[in-house]
XYZ file of C-alpha atoms in Angstrom:
729
model
C 95.892 88.617 98.422
C 96.126 85.055 99.969
C 97.549 86.527 103.131
C 94.745 89.019 103.306
C 92.037 86.423 102.725
C 93.497 84.248 105.503
C 93.645 87.052 108.081
C 90.079 88.197 107.369
C 88.728 84.724 107.413
C 90.370 84.104 110.670
C 88.884 87.402 112.040
C 85.385 86.516 110.991
C 85.674 82.806 112.197
C 87.013 84.055 115.517
C 83.820 86.157 116.076
C 81.787 82.996 115.655
C 83.970 80.641 117.742
C 83.846 83.158 120.725
C 80.078 83.524 120.643
C 79.627 82.208 124.182
C 77.876 84.791 126.369
C 79.549 85.913 129.540
C 76.419 87.100 131.451
C 78.342 89.206 133.958
C 79.691 91.546 131.199
C 78.051 94.759 129.917
C 77.365 94.921 126.200
C 80.675 95.173 124.300
C 80.759 97.763 121.466
C 82.898 98.672 118.582
C 82.998 102.397 117.639
C 82.284 103.564 114.175
C 84.845 105.382 112.183
C 82.265 107.086 110.074
C 79.637 109.526 111.250
C 77.556 107.559 113.734
C 78.495 106.798 117.309
C 75.410 105.050 118.601
C 77.435 102.050 119.835
C 80.193 104.175 121.391
C 81.723 103.116 124.674
C 84.996 104.145 126.416
C 84.947 101.331 128.975
C 86.616 98.838 126.654
C 88.704 101.276 124.596
C 92.228 100.211 124.447
C 93.721 103.654 123.168
C 93.847 107.098 124.667
C 90.750 109.047 123.297
C 89.171 112.296 124.144
C 85.901 113.695 123.061
C 84.789 117.276 123.080
C 81.026 117.930 122.704
C 79.231 120.706 120.581
C 78.197 122.451 123.751
C 81.877 122.726 124.854
C 82.955 124.000 121.373
C 80.132 126.539 121.104
C 80.534 127.894 124.620
C 84.291 128.303 124.187
C 83.626 131.247 121.905
C 87.090 130.870 120.178
C 88.218 132.241 116.883
C 89.908 128.947 115.822
C 89.929 125.266 116.880
C 93.413 125.576 118.258
C 91.889 127.166 121.277
C 89.646 124.194 121.806
C 92.287 121.414 121.127
C 94.981 122.955 123.454
C 92.984 121.435 126.419
C 93.870 117.942 125.200
C 97.270 116.492 126.269
C 99.652 115.763 123.365
C 98.007 118.052 120.815
C 99.968 120.930 119.162
C 98.687 123.122 116.471
C 100.111 125.636 113.954
C 97.749 128.402 113.285
C 97.908 129.566 109.612
C 95.207 132.378 109.370
C 91.908 132.623 111.255
C 90.456 129.149 111.586
C 92.952 127.515 109.321
C 95.418 125.291 111.191
C 97.747 122.349 110.938
C 97.250 119.704 113.678
C 99.969 117.514 115.241
C 99.793 114.727 117.874
C 102.801 113.919 120.132
C 105.161 115.960 118.029
C 105.022 113.949 114.890
C 105.750 116.063 111.826
C 106.340 119.211 114.047
C 109.570 119.648 112.097
C 107.587 120.158 108.767
C 106.339 123.559 107.964
C 106.021 123.903 104.166
C 102.425 122.503 103.664
C 103.251 118.819 103.959
C 100.738 116.392 105.502
C 100.668 116.643 109.217
C 100.887 112.880 110.263
C 97.430 113.012 111.536
C 94.242 111.895 109.927
C 91.750 114.678 110.008
C 88.298 113.052 109.500
C 85.154 114.991 108.878
C 81.934 113.089 108.782
C 83.798 109.758 108.202
C 86.189 111.034 105.429
C 89.854 111.800 105.910
C 90.329 115.183 104.238
C 93.522 116.857 103.101
C 93.723 120.401 101.762
C 96.379 121.966 99.511
C 98.049 123.942 102.323
C 98.625 120.951 104.538
C 96.170 122.583 107.018
C 92.519 122.025 107.442
C 89.697 124.569 107.448
C 86.972 123.815 109.968
C 83.612 125.673 110.519
C 83.588 125.954 114.279
C 79.904 126.621 114.234
C 79.069 123.352 112.644
C 80.712 120.865 115.031
C 78.638 118.095 116.823
C 81.670 116.507 118.337
C 85.466 116.236 118.117
C 87.038 112.909 119.069
C 90.854 112.697 119.292
C 92.213 109.121 118.921
C 95.977 108.766 119.715
C 98.448 106.127 118.563
C 98.806 104.916 114.867
C 95.307 105.046 113.481
C 95.918 103.715 110.011
C 93.991 100.500 110.995
C 90.960 102.678 110.589
C 91.791 105.554 108.362
C 94.637 104.511 106.223
C 97.274 106.922 104.847
C 99.013 109.579 107.094
C 97.578 108.443 110.393
C 100.948 108.112 111.811
C 100.269 109.339 115.330
C 96.444 109.412 115.474
C 93.229 110.901 114.191
C 91.021 113.978 114.909
C 87.461 112.773 114.131
C 85.002 115.641 113.577
C 81.201 115.083 113.318
C 79.205 117.986 112.046
C 75.834 119.019 113.449
C 72.875 116.671 113.058
C 69.723 116.009 114.955
C 66.172 116.954 116.080
C 67.677 119.193 118.909
C 68.448 121.836 116.211
C 64.747 122.398 115.339
C 64.906 126.012 116.299
C 66.000 129.386 115.083
C 69.306 130.760 116.177
C 71.324 133.905 115.544
C 74.607 135.038 116.999
C 76.744 138.143 116.540
C 80.320 138.527 117.694
C 83.102 141.148 117.392
C 86.552 141.619 118.788
C 90.117 142.908 118.304
C 91.808 143.504 115.033
C 88.517 143.794 113.152
C 87.180 140.329 114.044
C 83.444 139.912 113.294
C 81.255 136.822 113.091
C 77.545 136.334 112.136
C 75.736 133.066 112.308
C 72.081 132.161 111.520
C 70.446 128.816 111.628
C 66.849 127.340 111.331
C 65.666 123.699 111.637
C 62.539 121.648 111.760
C 61.729 118.118 113.211
C 58.890 115.743 113.331
C 58.669 111.846 113.577
C 59.631 111.364 109.933
C 62.192 113.981 109.182
C 64.523 116.509 110.706
C 66.679 119.167 109.141
C 68.609 122.283 109.778
C 70.452 124.887 107.548
C 73.026 127.369 108.619
C 74.863 130.277 107.255
C 77.798 132.113 108.790
C 80.712 134.580 108.063
C 83.913 135.241 109.915
C 86.310 137.992 108.986
C 89.177 139.962 110.504
C 91.912 142.384 109.562
C 94.513 140.506 111.632
C 97.214 141.719 113.885
C 99.955 141.265 111.303
C 100.356 143.356 108.137
C 98.244 141.768 105.223
C 96.887 139.040 107.476
C 93.170 139.615 106.768
C 90.875 136.808 106.106
C 87.143 136.102 105.399
C 85.255 132.836 105.523
C 81.686 132.217 104.454
C 79.936 128.981 105.115
C 76.593 127.432 104.167
C 75.867 124.047 105.587
C 72.988 121.763 106.540
C 71.746 118.180 107.069
C 68.507 116.402 106.313
C 67.621 113.210 108.021
C 64.736 111.039 106.839
C 63.568 108.075 108.812
C 62.513 105.385 106.236
C 61.055 103.218 109.070
C 61.778 102.441 112.706
C 65.139 100.698 111.848
C 66.639 102.736 109.025
C 67.284 106.269 107.884
C 69.000 108.395 105.314
C 71.103 111.493 106.014
C 72.176 114.041 103.397
C 74.731 116.603 104.374
C 76.311 119.579 102.580
C 78.827 122.326 103.411
C 80.007 124.978 101.045
C 82.607 127.471 102.123
C 84.496 130.262 100.382
C 87.486 131.805 101.901
C 89.896 134.482 101.220
C 93.041 134.994 103.171
C 96.352 136.548 102.936
C 99.263 134.828 104.693
C 101.753 137.616 105.489
C 102.863 137.646 109.157
C 106.479 136.144 109.425
C 109.475 138.282 109.847
C 113.133 137.566 109.179
C 115.225 137.294 112.266
C 114.984 138.125 115.942
C 115.890 141.709 115.524
C 113.084 142.235 113.137
C 110.714 140.346 115.472
C 111.459 142.945 118.259
C 111.250 146.067 116.051
C 108.555 145.034 113.622
C 106.328 142.285 115.166
C 103.420 143.076 112.949
C 105.610 142.327 109.927
C 104.869 145.640 108.187
C 106.361 145.419 104.715
C 109.435 147.355 104.026
C 111.986 147.626 101.154
C 113.675 144.366 102.152
C 112.463 141.869 99.627
C 112.969 139.004 102.212
C 110.243 140.497 104.261
C 107.501 139.022 101.902
C 106.169 135.631 102.450
C 106.852 133.186 99.656
C 103.084 132.484 99.115
C 100.192 134.973 99.696
C 96.531 135.800 98.578
C 94.781 132.485 98.961
C 91.298 132.013 97.563
C 89.832 128.689 98.586
C 86.380 127.077 97.779
C 85.421 123.909 99.477
C 82.399 121.718 98.898
C 81.332 118.681 100.851
C 78.412 116.496 99.997
C 77.622 113.099 101.579
C 74.646 110.738 101.759
C 74.554 108.148 104.513
C 72.316 105.026 104.863
C 72.005 103.447 108.298
C 70.100 100.236 108.935
C 69.628 98.445 112.338
C 68.986 94.849 111.503
C 68.637 93.956 115.214
C 69.295 96.001 118.415
C 72.929 95.034 118.119
C 73.631 94.771 114.372
C 73.986 97.975 112.347
C 75.024 98.825 108.784
C 76.317 102.178 107.654
C 77.058 103.106 103.987
C 78.529 106.530 103.369
C 78.936 108.064 99.849
C 80.672 111.413 99.471
C 82.018 114.089 97.231
C 84.475 116.652 98.605
C 86.114 119.248 96.325
C 88.849 121.861 96.963
C 89.600 124.687 94.629
C 92.535 126.742 95.692
C 94.440 129.659 94.071
C 97.357 131.735 95.366
C 100.447 133.730 94.383
C 104.005 132.538 94.957
C 107.580 133.674 94.660
C 108.004 137.370 95.326
C 109.226 139.099 92.272
C 112.561 140.928 92.708
C 113.799 141.230 89.106
C 112.174 142.226 85.785
C 111.957 140.382 82.568
C 115.654 141.332 81.867
C 116.771 139.900 85.128
C 117.522 143.347 86.530
C 116.972 143.838 90.350
C 114.037 146.140 90.975
C 113.976 147.448 94.600
C 110.710 149.345 93.729
C 108.652 146.146 93.437
C 106.091 145.992 96.240
C 104.116 143.346 98.071
C 101.683 142.707 95.150
C 104.451 141.754 92.781
C 104.609 137.961 92.572
C 105.982 135.747 89.773
C 103.532 132.768 89.709
C 99.805 132.112 89.748
C 99.054 128.787 91.346
C 95.819 126.833 90.765
C 94.997 123.617 92.612
C 91.876 121.439 92.092
C 91.269 118.448 94.256
C 88.314 116.026 94.154
C 87.776 113.373 96.813
C 84.992 110.915 96.256
C 84.182 107.529 97.480
C 82.184 104.957 99.337
C 82.804 103.861 102.884
C 80.687 101.069 104.524
C 80.718 99.423 107.960
C 78.899 96.464 109.527
C 78.980 96.355 113.250
C 77.695 93.879 115.810
C 77.757 94.037 119.601
C 76.893 91.376 122.342
C 77.723 90.444 125.965
C 80.744 88.561 124.897
C 82.142 90.025 121.680
C 81.839 92.823 119.099
C 82.837 93.026 115.609
C 83.388 95.580 112.783
C 83.975 94.907 109.100
C 84.544 97.854 106.784
C 85.056 98.691 103.229
C 86.793 101.954 102.058
C 86.849 102.832 98.317
C 88.366 106.186 97.214
C 88.812 107.871 93.941
C 90.903 111.103 94.349
C 92.207 113.506 91.764
C 94.629 116.267 92.323
C 95.311 118.917 89.621
C 98.169 121.441 89.873
C 98.673 124.267 87.357
C 101.271 127.092 87.668
C 101.539 130.021 85.205
C 103.699 133.163 85.082
C 102.073 136.294 86.316
C 104.661 138.432 84.732
C 107.389 138.269 82.080
C 110.354 136.452 83.429
C 113.893 135.815 82.241
C 115.401 132.368 82.101
C 118.870 132.329 83.645
C 121.091 129.608 82.166
C 124.618 130.472 81.195
C 123.296 133.731 79.720
C 120.053 135.649 80.626
C 117.438 135.593 77.908
C 115.153 138.534 78.252
C 111.436 137.844 78.464
C 112.059 134.126 77.857
C 108.772 133.391 79.634
C 105.735 135.657 78.978
C 102.938 136.323 81.448
C 100.420 133.471 81.161
C 102.931 130.823 80.040
C 102.644 127.510 81.868
C 105.313 126.547 84.295
C 103.688 123.270 85.195
C 100.407 121.553 84.570
C 99.794 117.979 86.031
C 97.160 115.654 87.305
C 97.523 112.815 89.773
C 94.818 110.144 90.167
C 94.802 108.317 93.400
C 92.716 105.141 93.826
C 92.442 103.387 97.283
C 90.921 99.997 97.761
C 90.770 99.138 101.595
C 89.097 96.551 103.740
C 89.500 96.686 107.551
C 87.993 94.988 110.597
C 87.938 95.150 114.407
C 87.223 92.210 116.763
C 86.795 92.911 120.516
C 86.413 89.947 122.911
C 85.326 89.713 126.477
C 87.595 87.232 128.194
C 86.318 87.616 131.706
C 83.877 90.135 133.263
C 86.751 92.641 133.676
C 89.135 91.817 130.844
C 88.591 92.453 127.146
C 91.003 92.229 124.162
C 90.851 94.172 120.832
C 92.480 93.377 117.424
C 92.281 95.592 114.253
C 93.554 94.967 110.789
C 93.461 96.981 107.609
C 94.749 96.300 104.044
C 95.222 99.278 101.634
C 95.916 99.004 97.984
C 96.979 102.482 96.755
C 97.392 103.253 93.025
C 98.941 106.481 91.831
C 98.676 107.649 88.278
C 100.465 110.996 87.180
C 100.220 112.785 83.728
C 101.415 116.250 82.927
C 101.553 118.767 79.980
C 104.826 117.218 78.736
C 102.980 114.001 78.118
C 104.764 112.195 81.010
C 103.002 109.272 82.428
C 104.159 107.876 85.730
C 102.591 105.115 87.888
C 103.174 103.430 91.148
C 101.155 101.064 93.484
C 101.558 100.105 97.045
C 100.130 97.364 99.241
C 100.138 98.228 102.950
C 98.958 96.443 106.102
C 98.312 98.248 109.389
C 96.990 96.886 112.628
C 96.312 97.414 116.431
C 96.246 95.007 119.230
C 95.446 95.837 122.757
C 93.699 94.895 125.993
C 91.659 96.606 128.598
C 91.374 95.447 132.284
C 88.967 96.864 134.911
C 90.849 96.423 138.083
C 88.120 98.091 140.169
C 84.545 99.192 139.416
C 85.590 102.604 138.113
C 89.233 102.128 137.104
C 90.794 100.688 134.050
C 94.289 99.762 132.758
C 94.719 99.579 129.012
C 97.698 98.566 126.817
C 98.111 98.693 123.026
C 100.431 98.507 120.073
C 99.499 100.127 116.787
C 100.949 101.075 113.463
C 100.592 104.095 111.110
C 101.841 104.540 107.644
C 102.293 107.158 104.937
C 102.673 106.240 101.253
C 105.281 108.219 99.087
C 103.849 110.867 96.916
C 104.461 111.152 93.107
C 106.626 114.161 93.675
C 108.859 112.207 96.205
C 109.040 109.188 93.820
C 109.797 111.071 90.617
C 111.091 114.529 91.592
C 113.573 114.605 88.695
C 110.652 114.142 86.215
C 108.024 116.280 88.024
C 110.152 119.187 89.418
C 110.777 122.259 87.242
C 113.868 123.263 89.255
C 116.527 121.852 91.580
C 118.736 118.812 91.410
C 116.667 116.250 93.204
C 116.619 112.815 91.512
C 114.001 110.093 91.116
C 113.705 107.329 93.593
C 110.919 104.893 92.418
C 112.003 102.394 95.024
C 110.597 104.348 97.930
C 108.661 102.282 100.497
C 105.816 103.587 102.611
C 107.078 104.884 105.840
C 105.690 103.382 109.101
C 105.347 104.478 112.722
C 105.143 101.919 115.633
C 103.108 103.182 118.576
C 103.300 101.737 122.164
C 101.013 102.823 124.946
C 100.055 101.911 128.465
C 97.646 103.888 130.511
C 95.078 104.272 133.162
C 91.636 105.784 133.249
C 88.944 106.076 135.860
C 86.996 107.886 138.481
C 87.943 108.474 142.116
C 85.215 109.138 144.821
C 82.702 109.136 142.135
C 83.516 112.575 140.811
C 87.236 112.976 139.995
C 87.979 111.602 136.531
C 91.466 110.976 135.170
C 93.272 109.490 132.292
C 97.039 109.051 131.987
C 99.255 107.215 129.422
C 103.026 106.473 128.878
C 103.592 106.396 125.161
C 106.329 105.768 122.607
C 106.440 106.245 118.760
C 109.234 104.698 116.733
C 109.759 105.915 113.212
C 112.449 104.048 111.074
C 113.057 104.463 107.421
C 110.751 107.424 107.078
C 111.028 109.519 104.055
C 113.327 112.526 103.959
C 115.716 114.102 101.453
C 119.329 112.921 101.477
C 120.326 116.503 102.168
C 117.734 116.961 104.809
C 114.079 117.959 104.645
C 114.886 121.608 103.714
C 118.574 121.228 103.300
C 120.554 122.831 100.536
C 121.669 121.135 97.296
C 124.200 121.832 94.617
C 124.635 120.864 91.057
C 127.246 118.394 91.938
C 125.590 116.658 95.034
C 123.111 113.921 94.638
C 119.914 114.545 96.324
C 116.744 112.393 96.467
C 113.975 111.405 98.647
C 114.814 108.197 100.510
C 113.808 105.974 103.495
C 116.717 107.115 105.660
C 115.165 109.013 108.571
C 114.339 108.024 112.098
C 112.799 109.500 115.134
C 111.613 108.477 118.610
C 108.660 110.202 120.429
C 108.034 109.337 124.022
C 106.593 110.768 127.031
C 103.661 110.998 129.559
C 100.119 112.500 129.158
C 97.729 113.189 131.901
C 94.288 114.662 132.256
C 92.052 115.311 135.247
C 88.588 116.898 135.384
C 85.736 116.985 137.850
C 82.628 118.860 138.793
C 83.783 119.330 142.321
C 80.487 121.215 143.410
C 77.526 122.562 141.486
C 79.419 125.818 141.111
C 83.048 124.804 140.635
C 84.720 122.457 138.030
C 88.142 122.082 136.524
C 90.021 120.405 133.669
C 93.727 119.926 133.864
C 95.952 118.548 130.913
C 99.705 117.864 131.039
C 102.160 116.529 128.483
C 105.817 115.622 128.879
C 107.325 114.964 125.433
C 110.822 113.947 124.349
C 110.975 113.784 120.583
C 114.399 113.225 119.008
C 115.964 112.164 115.747
C 117.383 108.602 115.815
C 118.708 108.807 112.265
C 119.591 112.151 110.486
C 123.113 112.035 109.319
C 123.264 114.508 106.329
C 121.659 117.970 107.035
C 123.041 120.285 104.406
C 123.228 124.112 104.995
C 124.904 126.799 102.736
C 127.247 128.641 105.012
C 129.863 130.030 102.659
C 128.417 133.631 103.041
C 128.252 134.137 99.232
C 124.756 134.544 97.612
C 126.383 133.446 94.175
C 127.848 130.176 95.199
C 126.643 126.929 96.952
C 129.165 125.472 99.103
C 127.434 123.149 101.486
C 128.181 122.302 104.997
C 126.934 118.911 106.235
C 125.853 118.035 109.980
C 124.853 114.862 111.679
C 121.992 115.842 113.885
C 121.105 112.230 115.107
C 120.022 112.603 118.710
C 118.941 116.235 118.400
C 115.476 117.347 119.692
C 112.885 117.618 116.877
C 112.089 121.334 116.202
C 109.127 123.066 117.721
C 108.526 120.286 120.406
C 108.370 121.673 123.977
C 109.158 119.168 126.594
C 106.475 120.349 129.066
C 102.950 121.669 128.200
C 100.119 122.357 130.643
C 96.553 123.666 130.314
C 94.330 124.357 133.289
C 90.662 125.407 132.971
C 88.586 126.576 136.057
C 84.886 127.068 135.821
C 83.021 128.957 138.500
C 79.175 129.532 138.342
C 78.357 132.775 140.268
C 74.719 131.825 139.793
C 73.486 129.030 137.668
C 73.071 131.362 134.684
C 76.368 133.195 134.965
C 79.676 131.335 134.447
C 83.134 132.641 134.774
C 86.129 130.716 133.372
C 89.864 131.043 133.691
C 92.392 129.306 131.485
C 96.106 129.055 132.051
C 98.338 127.816 129.175
C 102.057 127.231 129.358
C 104.674 125.641 127.082
C 108.360 125.228 127.850
C 111.202 126.249 125.557
C 111.897 124.578 122.168
C 114.465 124.536 119.356
C 113.529 126.228 116.128
C 116.107 124.233 114.001
C 117.368 120.789 113.533
C 120.911 121.803 114.622
C 119.466 122.688 118.013
C 121.357 125.921 118.037
C 118.474 128.333 118.152
C 116.479 127.867 121.370
C 113.137 129.762 121.651
C 111.566 130.773 124.921
C 108.304 129.154 125.993
C 104.891 130.546 125.870
C 102.502 131.441 128.692
C 99.140 133.032 128.807
C 95.990 133.502 130.849
C 92.655 133.536 129.130
C 89.298 134.715 130.719
C 85.707 134.071 129.618
C 82.365 135.076 131.105
C 79.038 133.985 129.903
C 75.512 134.815 131.083
C 72.341 133.051 130.015
C 68.625 134.078 130.490
C 65.166 133.391 129.175
C 62.672 136.122 128.350
C 59.425 136.060 126.531
C 60.083 132.585 124.992
C 63.625 133.696 123.797
C 66.950 132.067 125.169
C 69.656 134.758 125.345
C 73.372 134.219 125.831
C 76.029 136.940 126.376
C 79.730 136.445 126.527
C 83.055 138.260 126.780
C 86.547 136.694 126.416
C 90.018 138.009 126.907
C 92.976 136.036 125.491
C 96.517 136.570 126.793
C 95.338 138.779 129.593
C 98.723 140.018 130.727
C 99.730 140.683 127.036
C 102.875 138.324 127.133
C 105.039 138.597 124.128
C 106.129 135.194 122.588
C 106.342 133.697 119.157
C 103.460 131.594 117.627
C 106.163 129.747 115.681
C 109.820 130.073 114.974
C 111.838 128.101 112.304
C 115.193 128.053 110.558
C 116.772 125.768 108.114
C 119.306 127.782 106.285
C 121.603 130.822 106.486
C 118.934 133.073 105.100
C 120.932 136.410 105.278
C 124.054 134.721 103.655
C 126.496 136.083 106.294
C 128.203 132.701 106.747
C 126.771 132.102 110.270
C 123.699 130.364 111.468
C 122.045 132.371 114.273
C 118.769 133.806 115.366
C 118.794 136.415 112.461
C 118.141 133.379 110.202
C 114.799 132.631 111.928
C 111.470 132.998 110.302
C 109.188 134.180 113.181
C 105.515 134.747 113.617
C 105.030 137.034 116.613
C 101.949 136.365 118.795
C 99.440 139.153 118.532
C 99.207 139.757 122.324
C 96.134 140.587 124.269
C 92.812 140.156 122.316
C 89.129 140.750 123.311
C 86.043 139.035 121.863
C 82.355 139.617 122.818
C 79.041 138.733 121.520
C 75.478 137.575 122.006
C 73.170 134.903 120.719
C 69.478 134.275 120.581
C 67.501 130.996 120.257
C 63.729 130.858 119.553
């Protein structure tokens, strides 16, 4: 703590010692990491950032946020079902696909959120803005911000003081209904909104429904302070079937229609998710340039699902007649995130400061019970050893986070600014289970960013930064031998938090007063990141020692470019391009069972150091062209292309790239005091066939070879149509 006190004291004293005013500078600002951007400014930002407005989200008329984020360089997403996705930045954690954290902080109204599936569920109709911050972002958000943050602010403000309804429909049974009303005067403004999305889905058993209720109430205490109360409740039901086993099956059965092959069933299915978000924010302007924000919140996540397809009865006899509703386990997960986050910000002609406090009290409960009678196979099979309703596991993990952080931004000359960030996190983990086990572990982690920004012309800027991100080990990684009910993975209580080191240099600006651009060279180094000694999903045997350890390494480097402009009143464009080279720098012990015998485990080991990280395309491009036939009628064309990638760590299974053209037209009109909007959208106009995702980590068909028949594939649904209308009054 002495080191922390010294650093924070230096930061605060520095803000006083540099208090001289440089009259030729504009006001220098520090962005908030909570839910208020009143001081926001990109002119002195030292990292790559992109912001998408509510209007851009609403007028995209997409089914999920992936279709919005793909216009940003460096972003990749894995669509789960409907609007549930996992987000990646610059290829970090693209190799992971089993529900792990994504290496990106997803921040909603100032709070980093994490859901049970590793994905995040976002109400597209309740977004005020999306800001993507690239580079290690733990200096603002703490754990898991290895490669950046996606910061989402939900709708708020007097401009929602109207009535609004919208109806949409589309392919594969897609339907959406939204209704909103609001009110505003000089003292208070509020809005409430309800919506429902549902679809049958292209794939067999891929139906989903999502119902939302949300709203905000903002009360102005006086001219310098206000209170904002926000709430969102969502109830979701979704199936997750959609993958097929092997390339042959992908060709003849792209919809993944269930057959007698037990392997055609997904390991987990039938998700029921209830999410509740509540927050209360106090904002106080002490002066025009000094602001205090205090945000208190409570987020809950109740999730249940089935797991492990049942293939045998209680006597351990194979039953081919079992169908896609026969599963072994019921899983219940309860998560509570609550805490307080506060920030004090100042701005001036010469410097700006931010000092923040982040206190979190999170609780994660897991309970797994048997849905059916199940035999236990040891040396002999004991019939009906487990009865339906018996507990397989039942545990609770308490996570407490105590963090302080700060930012100091200094104007050195009228064109040169420097920025420094520092954050300290103390993380305490406390685990208890039904076997009366009590396990504890604490971590002390520092993260930081330093950078500079130089305006070499009136409209053009060069920026350079170095930042870090970290991820703390989980209880299940630290103490797998105690907490796991199967397998041979041992404990490793000496695990350290993994760290990413991010380097970036870039240019941004405007040419001829209308052509905007931003480009950046980046590199991410990950050393000693946590993986299993047999590989992330590698095999293990009763004789091989397997544990989680700080043994992995990777390097992600590349180039990102974006260009946009309103060339004329009628024509505009947005172009995004990414070159990414993501490789393992340390991965010496990937284990795969290749003996071709389902009853034995004889592992083959591979050194995949230097290999490309799975599911990272080298080249990605997104081009959007907007043309206004008349001011009320817009026509939009989008071209999306990604180059080939490997589906596996061995780099044996190469998957062809993706290419699609999307069309959108929208017409607006006013009539009798009503604002009408009509739209129609076609995705994948030419019905190109490609894979949404493809992955492989084992010889799944046990034939002794590792080939494309071992892939797990989700086939793209092809051409889709969406249409709708909305009315505001």
